[in-house]
Tab-separated table of C-alpha atoms in Angstrom:
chain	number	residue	atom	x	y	z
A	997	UNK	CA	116.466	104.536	110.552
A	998	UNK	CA	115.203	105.252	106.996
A	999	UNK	CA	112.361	107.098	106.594
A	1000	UNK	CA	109.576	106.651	103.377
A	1001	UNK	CA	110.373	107.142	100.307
A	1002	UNK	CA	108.488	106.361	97.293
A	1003	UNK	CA	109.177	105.590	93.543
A	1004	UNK	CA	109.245	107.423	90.871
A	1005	UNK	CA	109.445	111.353	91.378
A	1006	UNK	CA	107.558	111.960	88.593
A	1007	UNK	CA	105.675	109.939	86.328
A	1008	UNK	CA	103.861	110.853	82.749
A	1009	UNK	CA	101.051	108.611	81.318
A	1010	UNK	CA	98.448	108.673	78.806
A	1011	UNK	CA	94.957	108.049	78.963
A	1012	UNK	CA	93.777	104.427	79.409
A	1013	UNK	CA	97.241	102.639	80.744
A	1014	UNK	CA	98.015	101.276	83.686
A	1015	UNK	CA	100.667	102.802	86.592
A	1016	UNK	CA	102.265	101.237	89.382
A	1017	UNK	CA	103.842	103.201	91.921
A	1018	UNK	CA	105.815	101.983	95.186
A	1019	UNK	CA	106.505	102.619	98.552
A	1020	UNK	CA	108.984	101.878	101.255
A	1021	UNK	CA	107.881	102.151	104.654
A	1022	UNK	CA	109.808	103.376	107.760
A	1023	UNK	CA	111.650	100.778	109.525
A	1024	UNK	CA	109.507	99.080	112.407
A	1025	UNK	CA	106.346	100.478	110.500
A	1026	UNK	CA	103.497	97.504	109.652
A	1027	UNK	CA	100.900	100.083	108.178
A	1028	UNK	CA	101.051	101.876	104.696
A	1029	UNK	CA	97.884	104.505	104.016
A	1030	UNK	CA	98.123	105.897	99.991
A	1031	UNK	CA	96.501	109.309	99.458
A	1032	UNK	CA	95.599	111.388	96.310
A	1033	UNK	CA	96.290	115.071	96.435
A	1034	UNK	CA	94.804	117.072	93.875
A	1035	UNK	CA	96.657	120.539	92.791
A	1036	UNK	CA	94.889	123.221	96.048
A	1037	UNK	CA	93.509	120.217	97.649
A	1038	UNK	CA	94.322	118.239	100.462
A	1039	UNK	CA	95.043	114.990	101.047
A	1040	UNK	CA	92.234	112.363	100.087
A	1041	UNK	CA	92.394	108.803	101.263
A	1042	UNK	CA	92.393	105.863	98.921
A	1043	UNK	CA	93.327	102.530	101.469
A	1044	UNK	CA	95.565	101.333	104.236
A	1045	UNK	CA	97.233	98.339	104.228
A	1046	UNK	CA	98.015	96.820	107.444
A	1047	UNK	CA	100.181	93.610	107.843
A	1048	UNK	CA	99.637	92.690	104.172
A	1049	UNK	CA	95.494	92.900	104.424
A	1050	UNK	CA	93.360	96.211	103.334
A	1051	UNK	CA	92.576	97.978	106.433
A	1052	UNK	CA	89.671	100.568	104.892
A	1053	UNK	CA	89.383	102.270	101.560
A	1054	UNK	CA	88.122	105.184	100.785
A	1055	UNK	CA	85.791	106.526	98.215
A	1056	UNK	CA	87.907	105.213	95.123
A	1057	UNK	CA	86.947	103.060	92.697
A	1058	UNK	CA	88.217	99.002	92.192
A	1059	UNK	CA	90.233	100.839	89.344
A	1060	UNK	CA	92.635	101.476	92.327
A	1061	UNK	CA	94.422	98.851	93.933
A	1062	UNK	CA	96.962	97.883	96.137
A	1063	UNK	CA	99.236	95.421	97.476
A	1064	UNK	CA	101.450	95.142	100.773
A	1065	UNK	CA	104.349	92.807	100.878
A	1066	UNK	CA	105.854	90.666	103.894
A	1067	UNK	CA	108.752	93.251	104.110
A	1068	UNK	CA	105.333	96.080	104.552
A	1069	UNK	CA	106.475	98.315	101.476
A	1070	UNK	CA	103.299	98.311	99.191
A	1071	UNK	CA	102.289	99.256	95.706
A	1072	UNK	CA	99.317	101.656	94.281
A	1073	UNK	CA	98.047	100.343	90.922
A	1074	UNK	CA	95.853	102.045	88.811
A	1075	UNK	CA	94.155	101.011	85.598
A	1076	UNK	CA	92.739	102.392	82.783
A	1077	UNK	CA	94.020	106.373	83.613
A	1078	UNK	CA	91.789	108.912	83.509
A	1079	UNK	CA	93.014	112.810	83.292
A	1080	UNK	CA	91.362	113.478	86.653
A	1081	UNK	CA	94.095	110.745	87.670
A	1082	UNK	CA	96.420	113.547	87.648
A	1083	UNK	CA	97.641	114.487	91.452
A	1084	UNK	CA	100.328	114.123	93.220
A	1085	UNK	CA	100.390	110.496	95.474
A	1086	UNK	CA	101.217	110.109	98.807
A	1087	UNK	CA	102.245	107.303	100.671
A	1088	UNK	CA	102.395	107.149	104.924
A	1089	UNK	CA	103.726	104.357	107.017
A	1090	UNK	CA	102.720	104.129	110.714
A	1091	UNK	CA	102.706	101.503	113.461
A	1092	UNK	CA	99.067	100.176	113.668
A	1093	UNK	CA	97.792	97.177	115.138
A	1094	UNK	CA	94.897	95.110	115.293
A	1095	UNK	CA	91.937	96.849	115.973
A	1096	UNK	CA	93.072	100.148	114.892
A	1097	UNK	CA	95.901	102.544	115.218
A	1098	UNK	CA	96.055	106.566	115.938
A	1099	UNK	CA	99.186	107.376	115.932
A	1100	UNK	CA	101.015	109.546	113.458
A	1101	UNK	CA	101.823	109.180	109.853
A	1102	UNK	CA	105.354	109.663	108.404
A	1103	UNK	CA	104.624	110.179	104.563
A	1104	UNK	CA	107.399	109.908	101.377
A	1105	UNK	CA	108.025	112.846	98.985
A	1106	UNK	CA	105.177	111.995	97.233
A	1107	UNK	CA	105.010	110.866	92.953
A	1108	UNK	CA	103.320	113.448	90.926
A	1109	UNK	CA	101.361	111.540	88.264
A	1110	UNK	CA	100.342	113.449	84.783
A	1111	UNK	CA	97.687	112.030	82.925
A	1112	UNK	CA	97.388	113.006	79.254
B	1189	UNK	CA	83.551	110.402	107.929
B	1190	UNK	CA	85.474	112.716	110.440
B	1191	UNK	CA	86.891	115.496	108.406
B	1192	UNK	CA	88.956	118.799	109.428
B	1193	UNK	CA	87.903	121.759	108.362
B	1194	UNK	CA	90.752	124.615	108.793
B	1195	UNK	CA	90.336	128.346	108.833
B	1196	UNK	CA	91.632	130.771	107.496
B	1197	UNK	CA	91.922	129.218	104.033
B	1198	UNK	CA	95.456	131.725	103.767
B	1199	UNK	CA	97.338	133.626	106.288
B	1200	UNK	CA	99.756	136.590	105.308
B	1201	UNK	CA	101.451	137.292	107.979
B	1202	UNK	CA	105.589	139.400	108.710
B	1203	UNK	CA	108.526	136.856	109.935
B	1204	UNK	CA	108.440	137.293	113.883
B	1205	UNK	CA	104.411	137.850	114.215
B	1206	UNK	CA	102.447	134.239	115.524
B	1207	UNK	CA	100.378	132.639	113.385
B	1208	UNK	CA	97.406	130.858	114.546
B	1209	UNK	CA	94.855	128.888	112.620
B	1210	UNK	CA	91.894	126.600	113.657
B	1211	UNK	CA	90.425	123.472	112.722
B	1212	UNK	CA	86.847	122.711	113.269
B	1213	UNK	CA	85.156	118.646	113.432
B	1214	UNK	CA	82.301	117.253	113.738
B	1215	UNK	CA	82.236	113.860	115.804
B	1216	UNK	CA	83.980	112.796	119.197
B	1217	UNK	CA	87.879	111.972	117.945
B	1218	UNK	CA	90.384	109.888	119.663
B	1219	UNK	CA	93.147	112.783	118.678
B	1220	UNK	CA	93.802	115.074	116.459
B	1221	UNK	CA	97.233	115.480	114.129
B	1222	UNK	CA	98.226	118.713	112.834
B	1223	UNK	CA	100.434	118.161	109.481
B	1224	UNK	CA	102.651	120.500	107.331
B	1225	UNK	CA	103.313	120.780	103.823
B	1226	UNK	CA	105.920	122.715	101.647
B	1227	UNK	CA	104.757	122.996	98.365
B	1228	UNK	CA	104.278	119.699	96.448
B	1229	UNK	CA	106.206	117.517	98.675
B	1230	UNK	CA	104.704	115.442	101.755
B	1231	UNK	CA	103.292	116.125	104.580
B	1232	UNK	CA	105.366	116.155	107.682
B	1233	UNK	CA	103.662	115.617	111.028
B	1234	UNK	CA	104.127	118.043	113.727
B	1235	UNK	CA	101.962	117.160	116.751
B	1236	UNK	CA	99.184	114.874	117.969
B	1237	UNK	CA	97.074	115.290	120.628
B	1238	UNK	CA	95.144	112.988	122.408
B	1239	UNK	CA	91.247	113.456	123.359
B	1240	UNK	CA	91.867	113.438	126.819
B	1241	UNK	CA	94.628	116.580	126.361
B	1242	UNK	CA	93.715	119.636	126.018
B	1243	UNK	CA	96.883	121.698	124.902
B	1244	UNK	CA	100.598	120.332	124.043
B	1245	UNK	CA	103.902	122.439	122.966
B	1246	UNK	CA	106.200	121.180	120.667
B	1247	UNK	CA	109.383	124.248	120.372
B	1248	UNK	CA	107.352	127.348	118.821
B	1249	UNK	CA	104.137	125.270	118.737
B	1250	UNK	CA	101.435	125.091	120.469
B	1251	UNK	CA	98.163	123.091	120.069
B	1252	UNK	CA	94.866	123.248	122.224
B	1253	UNK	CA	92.278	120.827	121.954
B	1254	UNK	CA	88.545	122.039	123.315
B	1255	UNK	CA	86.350	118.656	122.593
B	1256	UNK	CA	83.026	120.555	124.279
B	1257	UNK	CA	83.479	123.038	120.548
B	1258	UNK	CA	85.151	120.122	118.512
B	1259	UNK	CA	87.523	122.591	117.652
B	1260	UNK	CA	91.234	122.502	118.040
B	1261	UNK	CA	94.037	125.827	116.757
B	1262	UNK	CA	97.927	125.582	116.203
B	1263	UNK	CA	99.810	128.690	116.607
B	1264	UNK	CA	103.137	129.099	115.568
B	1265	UNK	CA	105.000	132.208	117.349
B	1266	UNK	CA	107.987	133.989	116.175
B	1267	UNK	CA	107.451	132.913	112.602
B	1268	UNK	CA	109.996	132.330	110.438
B	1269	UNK	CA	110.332	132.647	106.296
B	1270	UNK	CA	110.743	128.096	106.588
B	1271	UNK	CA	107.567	128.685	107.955
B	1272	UNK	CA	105.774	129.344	105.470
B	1273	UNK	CA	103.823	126.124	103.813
B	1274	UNK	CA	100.077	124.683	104.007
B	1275	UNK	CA	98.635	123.381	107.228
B	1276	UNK	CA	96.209	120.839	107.823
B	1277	UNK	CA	94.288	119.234	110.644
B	1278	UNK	CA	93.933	115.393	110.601
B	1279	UNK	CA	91.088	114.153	113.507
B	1280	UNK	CA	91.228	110.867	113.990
B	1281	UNK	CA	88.154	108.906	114.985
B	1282	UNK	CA	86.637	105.961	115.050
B	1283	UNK	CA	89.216	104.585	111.941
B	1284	UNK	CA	93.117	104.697	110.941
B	1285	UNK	CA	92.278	106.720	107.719
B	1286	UNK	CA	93.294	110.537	108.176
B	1287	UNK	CA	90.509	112.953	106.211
B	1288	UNK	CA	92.387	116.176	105.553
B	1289	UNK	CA	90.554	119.509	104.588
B	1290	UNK	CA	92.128	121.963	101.935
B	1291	UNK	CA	94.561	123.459	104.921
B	1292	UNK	CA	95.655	126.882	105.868
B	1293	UNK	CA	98.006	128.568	103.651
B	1294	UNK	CA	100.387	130.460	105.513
B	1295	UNK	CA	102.910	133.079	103.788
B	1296	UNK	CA	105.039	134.529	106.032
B	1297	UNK	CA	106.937	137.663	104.319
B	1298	UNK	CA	110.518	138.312	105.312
């Protein structure tokens, strides 16, 4: 069994372009949540993807999106950068269903994003 | 939006002592997750417990759950160096989406 992992490690933009980052969910996993962590902060969620349809969002804006393939690995995409873009991004699969879901999330390593 | 709020902010403490730290919500959950992170890597999850639970063990942790004070604590005896790293509390509510606080930083000094 695999766990998450995410792609890249580390990833340095410039203002104004565009980023996509990935994620592979654990095996047997149908739900992907992406999170921005801010250097001191925690953890703030963006969306959840569950079985290929957003599942919540939080308090991001349409600048962020997302996708989540039939295989449930899923992409973050981000337009037009901004420096406060900069933060490390997490990824979690879990097993959700429909309805809801509370159990736990595995996360990846995480891609730390620099914005200049 | 159900949010965690943990306490102490940092922890200092010498390898062998316990460690305890609290979290603090403020609507009825469905569980609460307690989560640890090594410095700018992921989060690893370390227990969960249900609404209906009020304290679960997992090796040299242990979690209580009071739902009357909407408060929950991990403590973390015989601490070890590997220890060290930030904690946070994750209730869950009425949605999937976890809403972390800015955790407890524990040190733990060889």
């Amino acid at each position: 069994e695999t766990g998450v992992t995410q792609s890249p490690t580390h990833l340095i933009k410039t203002r104004g372009q565009q980023v996509t980052l990935r994620c592979s969910s654990q095996s047997g996993h149908n739900t992907v949540s992406w999170y921005q962590q801010a250097l001191g902060q925690g953890p703030q969620f963006i969306f959840q993807y569950y079985r290929e349809e957003e599942n919540g969002r939080g308090n991001f804006p349409p600048r962020f999106s997302g996708l989540q393939f039939p295989n449930y690995s899923s992409e973050l995409n981000v337009n037009a950068l901004e420096l406060d873009d900069s933060a490390l991004y997490l990824c979690a699969s879990s097993i959700g269903r429909a309805g809801g879901s509370y159990n736990e999330q595995f996360f990846g390593p995480g891609t730390r994003l620099t914005v200049l | 939006s159900q949010q965690g709020e943990e306490d102490p902010q940092a922890l200092s403490i010498q390898e062998g002592e316990n460690a305890t730290m609290n979290c603090s919500y403020k609507t009825s959950i469905n569980n609460l997750q307690w989560y640890r992170q090594n410095s700018g890597r992921g989060l690893v999850h370390l227990i969960l417990i249900r609404s209906n639970e009020r304290e679960k063990h997992s090796g040299r942790l242990r979690v209580t759950l009071d739902t009357s004070k909407k408060s929950s604590s991990l403590l973390i005896t015989a601490s070890r160096a590997a220890d060290t790293a930030s904690y946070f509390c994750a209730p869950q509510g009425g949605s999937e989406k976890l809403v972390f606080g800015k955790g407890t930083k524990l040190t733990v000094n060889p």
